[in-house]
Coordinates of C-alpha atoms and ligand atoms in Angstrom, one line a residue:
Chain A
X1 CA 30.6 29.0 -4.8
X2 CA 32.6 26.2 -5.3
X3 CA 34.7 24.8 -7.6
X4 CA 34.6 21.1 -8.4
X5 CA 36.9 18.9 -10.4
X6 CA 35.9 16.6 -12.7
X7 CA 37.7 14.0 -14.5
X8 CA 36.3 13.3 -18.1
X9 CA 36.9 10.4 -20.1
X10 CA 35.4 11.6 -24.0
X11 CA 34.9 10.0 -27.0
X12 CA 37.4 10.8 -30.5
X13 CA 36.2 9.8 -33.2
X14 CA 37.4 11.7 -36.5
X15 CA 34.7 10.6 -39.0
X16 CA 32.3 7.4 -39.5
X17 CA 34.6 5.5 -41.3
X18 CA 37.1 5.6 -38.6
X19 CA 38.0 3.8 -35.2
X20 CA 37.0 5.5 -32.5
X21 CA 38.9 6.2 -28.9
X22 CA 38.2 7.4 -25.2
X23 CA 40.2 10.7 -24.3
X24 CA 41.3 11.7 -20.8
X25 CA 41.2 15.3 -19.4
X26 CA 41.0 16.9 -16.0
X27 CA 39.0 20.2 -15.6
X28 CA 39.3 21.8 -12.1
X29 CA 37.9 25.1 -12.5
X30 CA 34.1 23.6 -13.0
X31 CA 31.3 25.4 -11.5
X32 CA 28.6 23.8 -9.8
X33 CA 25.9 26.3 -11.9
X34 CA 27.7 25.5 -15.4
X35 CA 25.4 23.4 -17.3
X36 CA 27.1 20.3 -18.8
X37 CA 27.6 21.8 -22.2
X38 CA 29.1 24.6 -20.9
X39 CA 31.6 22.6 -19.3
X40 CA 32.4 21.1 -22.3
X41 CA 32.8 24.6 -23.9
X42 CA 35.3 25.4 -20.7
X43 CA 37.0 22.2 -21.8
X44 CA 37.0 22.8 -25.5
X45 CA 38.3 26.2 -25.3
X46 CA 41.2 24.7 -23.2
X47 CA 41.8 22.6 -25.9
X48 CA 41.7 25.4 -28.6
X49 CA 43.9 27.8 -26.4
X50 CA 46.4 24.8 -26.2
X51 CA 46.6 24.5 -30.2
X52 CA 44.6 20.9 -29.5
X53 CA 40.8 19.8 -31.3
X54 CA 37.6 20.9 -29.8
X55 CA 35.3 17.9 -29.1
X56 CA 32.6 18.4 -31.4
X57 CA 29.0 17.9 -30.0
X58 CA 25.6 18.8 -30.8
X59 CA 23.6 21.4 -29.5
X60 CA 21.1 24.5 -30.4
X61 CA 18.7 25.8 -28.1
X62 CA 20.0 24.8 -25.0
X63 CA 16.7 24.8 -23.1
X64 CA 15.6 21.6 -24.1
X65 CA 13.1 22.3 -26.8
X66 CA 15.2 21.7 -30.0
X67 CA 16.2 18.0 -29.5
X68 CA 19.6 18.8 -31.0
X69 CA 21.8 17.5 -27.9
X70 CA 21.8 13.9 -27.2
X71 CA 25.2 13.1 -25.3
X72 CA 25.0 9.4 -23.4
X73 CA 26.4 10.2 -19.9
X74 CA 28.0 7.5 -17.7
X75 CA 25.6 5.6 -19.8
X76 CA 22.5 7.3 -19.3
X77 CA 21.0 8.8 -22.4
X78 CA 21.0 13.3 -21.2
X79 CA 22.5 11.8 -18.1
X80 CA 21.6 11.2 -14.8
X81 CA 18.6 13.2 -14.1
X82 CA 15.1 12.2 -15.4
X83 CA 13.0 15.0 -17.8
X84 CA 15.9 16.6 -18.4
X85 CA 17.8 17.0 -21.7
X86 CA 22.0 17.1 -21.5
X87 CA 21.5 20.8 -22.2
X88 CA 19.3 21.2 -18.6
X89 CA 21.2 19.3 -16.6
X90 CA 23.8 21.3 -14.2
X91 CA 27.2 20.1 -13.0
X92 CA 25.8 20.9 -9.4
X93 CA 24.2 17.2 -10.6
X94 CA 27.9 15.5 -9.7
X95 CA 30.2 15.5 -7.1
X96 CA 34.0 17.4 -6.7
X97 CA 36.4 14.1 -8.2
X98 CA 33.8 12.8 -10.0
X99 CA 34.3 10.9 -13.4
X100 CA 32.2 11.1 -15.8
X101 CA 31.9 8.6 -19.6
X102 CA 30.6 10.9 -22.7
X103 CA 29.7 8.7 -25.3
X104 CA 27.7 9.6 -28.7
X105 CA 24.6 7.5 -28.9
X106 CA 25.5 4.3 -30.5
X107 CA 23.6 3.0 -33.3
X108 CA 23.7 1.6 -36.7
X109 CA 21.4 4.1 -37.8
X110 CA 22.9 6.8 -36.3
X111 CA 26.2 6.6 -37.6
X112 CA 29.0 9.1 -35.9
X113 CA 29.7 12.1 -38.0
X114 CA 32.7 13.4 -35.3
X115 CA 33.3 12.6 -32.1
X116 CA 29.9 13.0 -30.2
X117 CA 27.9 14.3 -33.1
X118 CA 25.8 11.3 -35.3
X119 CA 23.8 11.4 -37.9
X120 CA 20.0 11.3 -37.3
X121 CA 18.8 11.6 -40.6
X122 CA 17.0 8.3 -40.3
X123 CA 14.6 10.1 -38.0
X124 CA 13.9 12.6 -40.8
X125 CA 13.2 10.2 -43.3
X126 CA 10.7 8.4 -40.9
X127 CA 8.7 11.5 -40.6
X128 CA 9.3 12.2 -44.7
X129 CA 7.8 8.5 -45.0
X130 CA 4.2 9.4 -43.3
X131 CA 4.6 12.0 -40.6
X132 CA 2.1 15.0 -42.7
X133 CA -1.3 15.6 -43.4
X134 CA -3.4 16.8 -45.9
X135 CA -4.8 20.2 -45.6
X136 CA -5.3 22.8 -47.6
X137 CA -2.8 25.5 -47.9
X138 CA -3.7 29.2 -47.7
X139 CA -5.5 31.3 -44.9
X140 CA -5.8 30.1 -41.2
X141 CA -8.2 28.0 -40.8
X142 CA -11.2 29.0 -38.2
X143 CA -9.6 27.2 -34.7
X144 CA -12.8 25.9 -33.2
X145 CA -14.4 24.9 -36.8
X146 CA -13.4 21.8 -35.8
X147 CA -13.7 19.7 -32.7
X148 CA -11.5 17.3 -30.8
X149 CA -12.4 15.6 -28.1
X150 CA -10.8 16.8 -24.7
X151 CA -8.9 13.5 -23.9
X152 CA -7.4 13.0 -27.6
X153 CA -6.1 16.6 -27.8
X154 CA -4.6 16.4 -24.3
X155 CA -2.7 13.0 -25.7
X156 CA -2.4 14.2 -29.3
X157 CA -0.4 17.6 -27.3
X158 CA 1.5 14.9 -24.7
X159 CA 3.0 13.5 -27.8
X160 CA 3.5 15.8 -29.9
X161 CA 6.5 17.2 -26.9
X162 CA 8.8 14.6 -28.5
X163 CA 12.0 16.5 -30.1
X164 CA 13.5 13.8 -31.4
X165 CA 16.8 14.1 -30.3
X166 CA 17.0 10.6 -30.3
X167 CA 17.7 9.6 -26.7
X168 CA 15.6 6.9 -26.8
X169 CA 17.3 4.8 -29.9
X170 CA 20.4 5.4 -27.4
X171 CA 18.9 4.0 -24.8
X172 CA 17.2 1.0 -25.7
X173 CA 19.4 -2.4 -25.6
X174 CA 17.9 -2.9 -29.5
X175 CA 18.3 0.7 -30.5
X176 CA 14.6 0.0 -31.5
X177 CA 13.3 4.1 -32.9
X178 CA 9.6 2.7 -31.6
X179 CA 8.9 5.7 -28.8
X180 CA 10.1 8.1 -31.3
X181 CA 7.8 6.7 -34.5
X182 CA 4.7 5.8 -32.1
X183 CA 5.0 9.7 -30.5
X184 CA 5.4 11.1 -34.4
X185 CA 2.5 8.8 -35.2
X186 CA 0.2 9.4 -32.0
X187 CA 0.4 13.1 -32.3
X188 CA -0.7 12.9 -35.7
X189 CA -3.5 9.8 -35.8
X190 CA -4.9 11.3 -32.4
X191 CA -6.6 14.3 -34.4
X192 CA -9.1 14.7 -37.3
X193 CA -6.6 16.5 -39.1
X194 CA -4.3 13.1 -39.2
X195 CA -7.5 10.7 -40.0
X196 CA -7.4 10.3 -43.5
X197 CA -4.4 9.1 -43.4
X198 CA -3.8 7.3 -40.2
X199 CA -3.4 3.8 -41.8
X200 CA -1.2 4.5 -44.7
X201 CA 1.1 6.8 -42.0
X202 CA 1.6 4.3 -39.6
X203 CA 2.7 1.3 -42.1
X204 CA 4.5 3.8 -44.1
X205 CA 6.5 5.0 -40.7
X206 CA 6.9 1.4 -39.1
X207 CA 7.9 0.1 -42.9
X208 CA 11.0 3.1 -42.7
X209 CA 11.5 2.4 -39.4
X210 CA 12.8 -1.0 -39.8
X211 CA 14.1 -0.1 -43.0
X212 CA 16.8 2.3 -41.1
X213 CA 18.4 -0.7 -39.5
X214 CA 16.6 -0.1 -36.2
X215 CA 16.5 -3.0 -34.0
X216 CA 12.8 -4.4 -32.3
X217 CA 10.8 -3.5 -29.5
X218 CA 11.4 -5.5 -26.4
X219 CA 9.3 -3.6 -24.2
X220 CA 12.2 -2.6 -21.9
X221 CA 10.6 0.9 -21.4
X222 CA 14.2 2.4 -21.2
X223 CA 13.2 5.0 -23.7
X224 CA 10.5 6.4 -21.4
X225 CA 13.0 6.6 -18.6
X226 CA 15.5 8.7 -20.7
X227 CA 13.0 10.5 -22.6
X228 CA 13.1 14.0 -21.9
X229 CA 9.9 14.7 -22.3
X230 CA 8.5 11.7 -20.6
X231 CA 6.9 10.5 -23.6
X232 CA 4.9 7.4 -22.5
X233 CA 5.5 4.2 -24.0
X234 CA 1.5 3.7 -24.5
X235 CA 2.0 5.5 -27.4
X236 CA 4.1 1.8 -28.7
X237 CA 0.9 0.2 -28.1
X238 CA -1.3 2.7 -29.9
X239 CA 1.0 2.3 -32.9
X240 CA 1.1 -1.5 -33.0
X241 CA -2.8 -1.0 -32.5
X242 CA -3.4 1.0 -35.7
X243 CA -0.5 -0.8 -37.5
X244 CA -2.5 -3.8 -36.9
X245 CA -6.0 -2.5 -37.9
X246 CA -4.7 -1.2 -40.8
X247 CA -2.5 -4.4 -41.7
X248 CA -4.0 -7.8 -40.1
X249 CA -7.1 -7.1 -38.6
X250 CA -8.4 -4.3 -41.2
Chain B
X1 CA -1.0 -2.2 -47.8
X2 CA 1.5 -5.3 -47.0
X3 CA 0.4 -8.6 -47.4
X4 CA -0.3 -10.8 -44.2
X5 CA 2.8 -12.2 -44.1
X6 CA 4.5 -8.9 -45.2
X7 CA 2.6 -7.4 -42.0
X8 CA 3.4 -10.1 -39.3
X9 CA 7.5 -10.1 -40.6
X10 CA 7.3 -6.5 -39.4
X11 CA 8.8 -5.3 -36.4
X12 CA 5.0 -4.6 -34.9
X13 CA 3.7 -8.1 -36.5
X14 CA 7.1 -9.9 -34.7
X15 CA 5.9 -8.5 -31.2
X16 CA 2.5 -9.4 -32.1
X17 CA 3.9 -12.9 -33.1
X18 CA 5.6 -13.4 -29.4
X19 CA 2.9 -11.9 -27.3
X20 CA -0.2 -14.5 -28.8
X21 CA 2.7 -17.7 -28.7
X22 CA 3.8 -16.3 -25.3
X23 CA 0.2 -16.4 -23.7
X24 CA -0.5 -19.5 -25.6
X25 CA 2.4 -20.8 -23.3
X26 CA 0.9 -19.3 -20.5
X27 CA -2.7 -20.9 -21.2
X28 CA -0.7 -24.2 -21.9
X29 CA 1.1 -23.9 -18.7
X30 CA -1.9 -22.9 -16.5
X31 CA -3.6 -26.5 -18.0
X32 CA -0.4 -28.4 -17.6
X33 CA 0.0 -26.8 -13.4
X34 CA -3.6 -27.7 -12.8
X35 CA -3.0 -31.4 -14.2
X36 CA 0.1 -31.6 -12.3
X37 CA -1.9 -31.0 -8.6
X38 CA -3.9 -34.0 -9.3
X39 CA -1.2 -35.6 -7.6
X40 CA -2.4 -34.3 -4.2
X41 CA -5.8 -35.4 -5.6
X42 CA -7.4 -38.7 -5.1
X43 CA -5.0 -42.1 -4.6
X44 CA -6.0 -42.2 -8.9
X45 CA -6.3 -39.0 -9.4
X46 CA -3.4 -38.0 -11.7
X47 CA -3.3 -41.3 -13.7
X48 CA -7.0 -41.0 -14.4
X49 CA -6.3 -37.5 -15.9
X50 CA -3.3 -38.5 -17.9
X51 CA -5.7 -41.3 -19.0
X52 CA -8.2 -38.9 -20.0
X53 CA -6.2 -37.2 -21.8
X54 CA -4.7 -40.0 -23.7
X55 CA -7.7 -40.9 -24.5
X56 CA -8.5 -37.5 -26.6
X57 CA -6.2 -39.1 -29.3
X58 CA -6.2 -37.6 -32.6
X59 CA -7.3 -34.4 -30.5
X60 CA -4.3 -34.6 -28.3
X61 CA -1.9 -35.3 -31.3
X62 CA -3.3 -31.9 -33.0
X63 CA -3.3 -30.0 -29.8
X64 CA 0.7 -31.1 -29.5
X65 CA 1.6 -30.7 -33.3
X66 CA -0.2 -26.9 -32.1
X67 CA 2.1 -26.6 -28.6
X68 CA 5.4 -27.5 -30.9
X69 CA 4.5 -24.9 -33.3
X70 CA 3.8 -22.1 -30.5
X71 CA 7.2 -23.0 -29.2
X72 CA 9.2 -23.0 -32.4
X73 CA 7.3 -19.5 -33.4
X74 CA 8.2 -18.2 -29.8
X75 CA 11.3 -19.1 -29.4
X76 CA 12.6 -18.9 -33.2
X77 CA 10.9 -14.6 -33.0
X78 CA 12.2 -14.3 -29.4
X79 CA 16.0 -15.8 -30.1
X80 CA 16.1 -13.5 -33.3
X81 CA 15.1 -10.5 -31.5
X82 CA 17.9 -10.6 -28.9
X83 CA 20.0 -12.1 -31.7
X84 CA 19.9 -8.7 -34.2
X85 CA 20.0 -6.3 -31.8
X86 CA 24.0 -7.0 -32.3
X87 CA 23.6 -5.2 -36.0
X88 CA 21.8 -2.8 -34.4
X89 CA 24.0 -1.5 -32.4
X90 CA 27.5 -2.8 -33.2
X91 CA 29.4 -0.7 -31.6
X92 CA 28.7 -1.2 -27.9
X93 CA 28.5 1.1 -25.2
X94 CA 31.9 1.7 -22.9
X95 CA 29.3 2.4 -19.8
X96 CA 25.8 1.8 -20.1
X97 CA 23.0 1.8 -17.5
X98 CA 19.6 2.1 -16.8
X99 CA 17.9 5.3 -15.5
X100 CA 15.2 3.2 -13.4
X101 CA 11.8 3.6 -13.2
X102 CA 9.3 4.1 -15.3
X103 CA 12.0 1.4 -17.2
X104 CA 11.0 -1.9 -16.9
X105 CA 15.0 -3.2 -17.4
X106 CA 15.0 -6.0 -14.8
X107 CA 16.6 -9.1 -14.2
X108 CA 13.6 -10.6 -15.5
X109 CA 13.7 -8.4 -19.0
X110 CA 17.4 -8.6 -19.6
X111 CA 17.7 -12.4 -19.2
X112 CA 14.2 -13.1 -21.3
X113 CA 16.7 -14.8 -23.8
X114 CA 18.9 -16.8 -21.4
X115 CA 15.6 -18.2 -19.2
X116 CA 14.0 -18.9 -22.6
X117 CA 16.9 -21.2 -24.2
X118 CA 17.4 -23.1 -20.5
X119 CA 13.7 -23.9 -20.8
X120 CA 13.8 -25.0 -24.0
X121 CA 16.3 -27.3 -23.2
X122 CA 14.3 -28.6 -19.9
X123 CA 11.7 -29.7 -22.5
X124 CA 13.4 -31.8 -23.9
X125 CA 14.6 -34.1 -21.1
X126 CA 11.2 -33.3 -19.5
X127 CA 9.3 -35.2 -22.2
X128 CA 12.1 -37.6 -22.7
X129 CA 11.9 -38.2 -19.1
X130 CA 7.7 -38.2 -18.0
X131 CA 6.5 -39.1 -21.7
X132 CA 8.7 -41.7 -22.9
X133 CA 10.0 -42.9 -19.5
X134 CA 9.9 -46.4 -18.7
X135 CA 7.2 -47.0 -15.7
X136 CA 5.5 -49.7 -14.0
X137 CA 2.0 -50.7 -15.4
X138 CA -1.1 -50.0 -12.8
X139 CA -4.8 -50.4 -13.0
X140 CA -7.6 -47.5 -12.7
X141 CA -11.0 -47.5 -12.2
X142 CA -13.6 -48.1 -14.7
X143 CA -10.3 -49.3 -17.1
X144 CA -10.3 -53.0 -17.7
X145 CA -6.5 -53.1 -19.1
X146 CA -3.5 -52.0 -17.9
X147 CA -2.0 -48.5 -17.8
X148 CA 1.3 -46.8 -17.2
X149 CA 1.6 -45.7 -13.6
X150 CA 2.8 -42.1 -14.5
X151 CA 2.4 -41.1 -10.6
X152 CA 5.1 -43.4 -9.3
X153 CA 7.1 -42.4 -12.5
X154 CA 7.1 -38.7 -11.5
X155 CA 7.2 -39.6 -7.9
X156 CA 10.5 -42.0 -7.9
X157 CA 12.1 -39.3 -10.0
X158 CA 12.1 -36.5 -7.7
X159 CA 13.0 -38.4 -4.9
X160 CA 16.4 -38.2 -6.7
X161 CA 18.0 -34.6 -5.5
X162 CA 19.5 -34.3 -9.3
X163 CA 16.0 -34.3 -10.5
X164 CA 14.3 -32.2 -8.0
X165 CA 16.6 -29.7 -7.5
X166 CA 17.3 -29.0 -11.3
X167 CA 13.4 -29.1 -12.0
X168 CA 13.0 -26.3 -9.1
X169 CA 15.4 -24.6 -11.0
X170 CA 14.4 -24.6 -14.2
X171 CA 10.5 -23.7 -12.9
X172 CA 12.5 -20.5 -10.8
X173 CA 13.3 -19.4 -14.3
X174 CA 10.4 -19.8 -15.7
X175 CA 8.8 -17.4 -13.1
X176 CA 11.9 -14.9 -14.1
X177 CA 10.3 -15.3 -17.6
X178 CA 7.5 -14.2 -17.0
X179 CA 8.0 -12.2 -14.5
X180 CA 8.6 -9.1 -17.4
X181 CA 6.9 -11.3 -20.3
X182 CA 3.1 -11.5 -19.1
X183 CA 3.5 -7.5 -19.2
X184 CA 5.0 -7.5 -22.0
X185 CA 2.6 -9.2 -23.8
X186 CA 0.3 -7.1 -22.7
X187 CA 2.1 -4.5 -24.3
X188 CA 2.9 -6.7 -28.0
X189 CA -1.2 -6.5 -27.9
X190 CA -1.6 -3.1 -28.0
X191 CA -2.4 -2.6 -24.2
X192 CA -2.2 1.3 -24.1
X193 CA -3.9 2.8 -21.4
X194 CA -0.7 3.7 -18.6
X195 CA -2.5 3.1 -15.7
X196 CA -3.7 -0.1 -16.2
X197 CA -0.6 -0.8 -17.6
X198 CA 1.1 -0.2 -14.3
X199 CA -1.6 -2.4 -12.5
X200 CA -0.8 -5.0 -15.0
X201 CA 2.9 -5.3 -14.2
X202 CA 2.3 -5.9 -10.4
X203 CA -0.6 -8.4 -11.4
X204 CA 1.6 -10.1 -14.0
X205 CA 5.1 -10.2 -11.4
X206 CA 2.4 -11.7 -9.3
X207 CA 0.9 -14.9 -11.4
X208 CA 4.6 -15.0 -12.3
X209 CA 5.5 -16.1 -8.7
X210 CA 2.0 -18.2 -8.6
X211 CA 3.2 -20.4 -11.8
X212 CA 6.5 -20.6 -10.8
X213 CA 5.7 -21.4 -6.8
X214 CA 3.0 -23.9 -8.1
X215 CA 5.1 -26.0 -10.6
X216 CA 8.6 -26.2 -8.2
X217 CA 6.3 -27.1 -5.1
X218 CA 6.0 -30.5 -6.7
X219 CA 9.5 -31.7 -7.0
X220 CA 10.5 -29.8 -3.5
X221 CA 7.3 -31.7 -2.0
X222 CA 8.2 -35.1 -3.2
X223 CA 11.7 -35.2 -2.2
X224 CA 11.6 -33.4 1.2
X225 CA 8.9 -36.2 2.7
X226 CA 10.4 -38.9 0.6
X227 CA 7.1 -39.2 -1.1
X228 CA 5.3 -40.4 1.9
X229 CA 3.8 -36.6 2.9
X230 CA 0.4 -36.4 3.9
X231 CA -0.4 -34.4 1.0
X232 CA -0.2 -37.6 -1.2
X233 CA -2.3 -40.7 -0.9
X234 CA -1.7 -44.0 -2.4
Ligands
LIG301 C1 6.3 -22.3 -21.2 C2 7.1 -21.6 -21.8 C3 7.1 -20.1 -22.1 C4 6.2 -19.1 -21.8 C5 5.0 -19.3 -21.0 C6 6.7 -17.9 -22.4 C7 6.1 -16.7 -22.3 C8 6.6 -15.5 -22.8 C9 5.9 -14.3 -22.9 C10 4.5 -14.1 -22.3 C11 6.7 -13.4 -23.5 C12 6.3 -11.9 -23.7 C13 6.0 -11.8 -25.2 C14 6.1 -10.3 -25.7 O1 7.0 -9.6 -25.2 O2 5.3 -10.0 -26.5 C15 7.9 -14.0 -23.8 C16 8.9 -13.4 -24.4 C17 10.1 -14.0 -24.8 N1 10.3 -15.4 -24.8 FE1 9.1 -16.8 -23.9 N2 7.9 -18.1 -23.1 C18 8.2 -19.5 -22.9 C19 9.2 -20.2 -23.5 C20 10.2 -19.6 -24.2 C21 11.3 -20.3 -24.9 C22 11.4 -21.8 -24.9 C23 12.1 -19.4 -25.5 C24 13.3 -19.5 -26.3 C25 14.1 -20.4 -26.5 C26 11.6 -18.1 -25.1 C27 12.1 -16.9 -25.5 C28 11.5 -15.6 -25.3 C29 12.2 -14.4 -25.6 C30 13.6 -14.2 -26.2 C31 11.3 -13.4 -25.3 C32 11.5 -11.9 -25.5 C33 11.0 -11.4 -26.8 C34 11.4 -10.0 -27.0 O3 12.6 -9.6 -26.7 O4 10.6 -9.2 -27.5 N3 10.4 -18.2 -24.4 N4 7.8 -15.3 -23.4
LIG302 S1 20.2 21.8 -27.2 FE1 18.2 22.0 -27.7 S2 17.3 20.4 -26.5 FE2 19.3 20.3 -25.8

């Protein structure tokens, strides 16, 4: 098994109201198996055991299902791998010397709480403006009672893998939230649960959207590169279709 | 629900806004090309179209008013677009690249802003030059007065390399232009299905090249034969 060394260059950054810096350090115990959070933890309890600040980061599951990592590595948002969230990715992924950028995602709606942790609220407040549906509350209802066609329960399912971790705001040269807002809204308006209140959802969602200081769609298709769970950017279209029915040509 | 002009200020009705001006361009463009290769038409060919067309008159002065608002709407949306994503994002990345494909970052995407002001400028010395431009007066069939001879106009300015060469250029970038906007259009308007989508970007890249190749054939022509090629007749 062998043992690489890496060369990290990490962003400090003490709170949102302050400057920000890159930090140098040099791990040469790294394991090609460690994922790339844990060889932050190896370099973090370096830093503790040398009476110096962790880097603070975000993370939960590590698995990839809970959306809470979202470092930007050498520039890529999860790093260099496709389909793969930070948390997934293995240092076996770079080479002994290698030198690698950790950046937070950068954003005016995701400002920086510490160092590589921001604040993603803005994503929770899209969802709060039109991401539920209306159904009443009590006992299960019978599954099959009622039906979906084949095609918009596979989509409705394809989107509703996004776990909004945010990659794609990261990635996108506007920091446009689009893929994330068209996935919420495409899970949702796909089924006959979400019907009733597929127009007022997707102006209500594109209205907070913008409202969150995210920038426009360009149609760069970056955030279906980076997007962990490949979440197409069809689902863009779909929303501009619906926001357009239910706007312009309703 | 917003009002119509709530809805088309929105980030979707913005998109929506540059796709329909940006393949009203395209139309215009595609109209303006096949005009253009009356040149290798008939000795009359091209001055009897720009006769024709002259001759529309108040139709032609509301088709134009039209053009000049596509192009403000296009480029004021466009320019405003790549201008905000500044407050978007103002604190810029130390390294940043793309992770490839499916992206569609290109040359073409990332320089939609650059390619669109350089053209914009183009206009306006195109028209000031092939509009307004002084010309010789020559007579057309079927016309009993005289009429500005607009095919030695465009022919004794691209024998100049100045000319020629900076037209080629200008109609290179146009093809970068499009090269990611006819997708992209595609995609302002809602295109959603991924497969055709795919097919789409090839197709697009392709007419693209065609507009591009078509339009910078003409200046390249004229000044590699000296105007004399076989491909015109006097
Ligand atoms: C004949 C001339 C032109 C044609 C055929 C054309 C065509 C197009 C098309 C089809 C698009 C894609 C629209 C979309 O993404 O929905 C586009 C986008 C764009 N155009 Fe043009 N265009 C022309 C001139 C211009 C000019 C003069 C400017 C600016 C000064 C400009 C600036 C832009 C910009 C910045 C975008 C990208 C918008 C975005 O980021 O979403 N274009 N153009
Ligand atoms: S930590 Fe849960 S997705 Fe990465």
């Amino acid at each position: 098994m062998s043992q690489m060394t890496i060369h990290l260059k990490i962003w400090r950054q003490e709170g949102p109201d302050t400057k920000g810096a890159f930090e140098n350090h040099t791990l040469d115990t790294v394991n090609e198996h460690m994922s790339f959070l844990e060889m932050l933890d190896v370099l973090n309890e370096e830093l503790i055991l040398a009476g110096n600040e962790p880097f603070e980061f975000d993370y939960d599951c590590r698995e990839g299902i809970c959306g809470s990592c979202n470092l930007v590595i050498n520039g890529r948002a999860h790093g260099p791998k496709r389909l793969t969230a930070a948390c997934q990715l293995h240092m076996r992924n770079f080479k002994d010397g290698d030198s690698i950028v950790i950046e937070p995602a950068r954003a005016a709606a995701f400002p920086v709480i510490k160092d590589l942790v921001v604040d993603r609220s803005a994503f929770d407040r899209i969802i709060a403006a039109g991401g539920y549906i209306t159904v009443r509350t009590g006992s299960a209802p019978e599954a099959n009672s009622i039906p979906v066609e084949l095609e918009d329960s596979t989509f409705s399912f394809d989107y509703a893998a996004c776990i909004g971790c945010g990659a794609c705001v990261a990635a996108c040269p506007n920091s446009s939230a689009s893929l994330f807002t068209a996935a919420k809204l495409s899970h949702l308006n796909r089924l006959p649960q979400g019907e009733p209140e597929r127009e007022k959802r997707v102006v209500a969602m594109v209205e907070q959207m913008e409202k969150e200081g995210f920038g426009d769609c360009s149609n760069y298709g970056e955030c279906e590169a980076v997007c962990p769970k490949g979440i197409s950017i069809a689902s863009i279209a779909e929303m501009r279709r619906n926001y357009i029915k239910a706007t312009i040509a309703g | 629900m917003p009002s119509l002009l709530k809805a088309l200020s929105s980030q979707v009705g913005r998109k929506l806004l540059t796709g329909l001006t940006g393949v009203a361009l395209i139309v215009f463009i595609v109209v303006h090309l096949v005009g253009n290769l009356t040149l290798f038409g008939p000795p009359d060919a091209f001055n009897i179209y720009a006769y024709k067309l002259h001759s529309l008159g108040p139709l032609l002065w509301l088709a134009e008013i039209g053009l000049v608002a596509v192009f403000a709407i296009h480029s004021y949306i466009g320019l405003s677009i790549w201008w905000n994503r500044r407050k978007a994002r103002p604190q810029k990345y130390h390294v940043y690249s793309s992770k490839g494909a499916p992206s569609r970052q290109s040359l073409s995407s990332k320089s939609m802003a650059f390619t669109g002001v350089v053209m914009l400028i183009f206009i306006v010395f195109h028209v000031r030059a092939f509009k307004y431009g002084e010309t010789t007066m020559t007579s057309i069939p079927g016309v009993d007065y005289p009429v500005k001879d607009l095919k030695a106009l465009v022919i004794t300015s691209f024998l100049d390399p100045v000319m020629a060469f900076a037209y080629t250029f200008v109609m290179m970038l146009l093809g970068v232009h499009l090269g990611h906007g006819i997708w992209s259009a595609m995609i302002s308007l809602t295109l959603s299905n991924p497969q055709r989508s795919a097919a789409v970007y090839t197709a697009g890249t392709i007419i693209a090249a065609l507009l591009s190749v078509g339009f910078l054939f003409i200046p390249l022509y004229i000044y590699f034969t000296g105007g004399q090629g076989a491909l015109i007749q006097y």
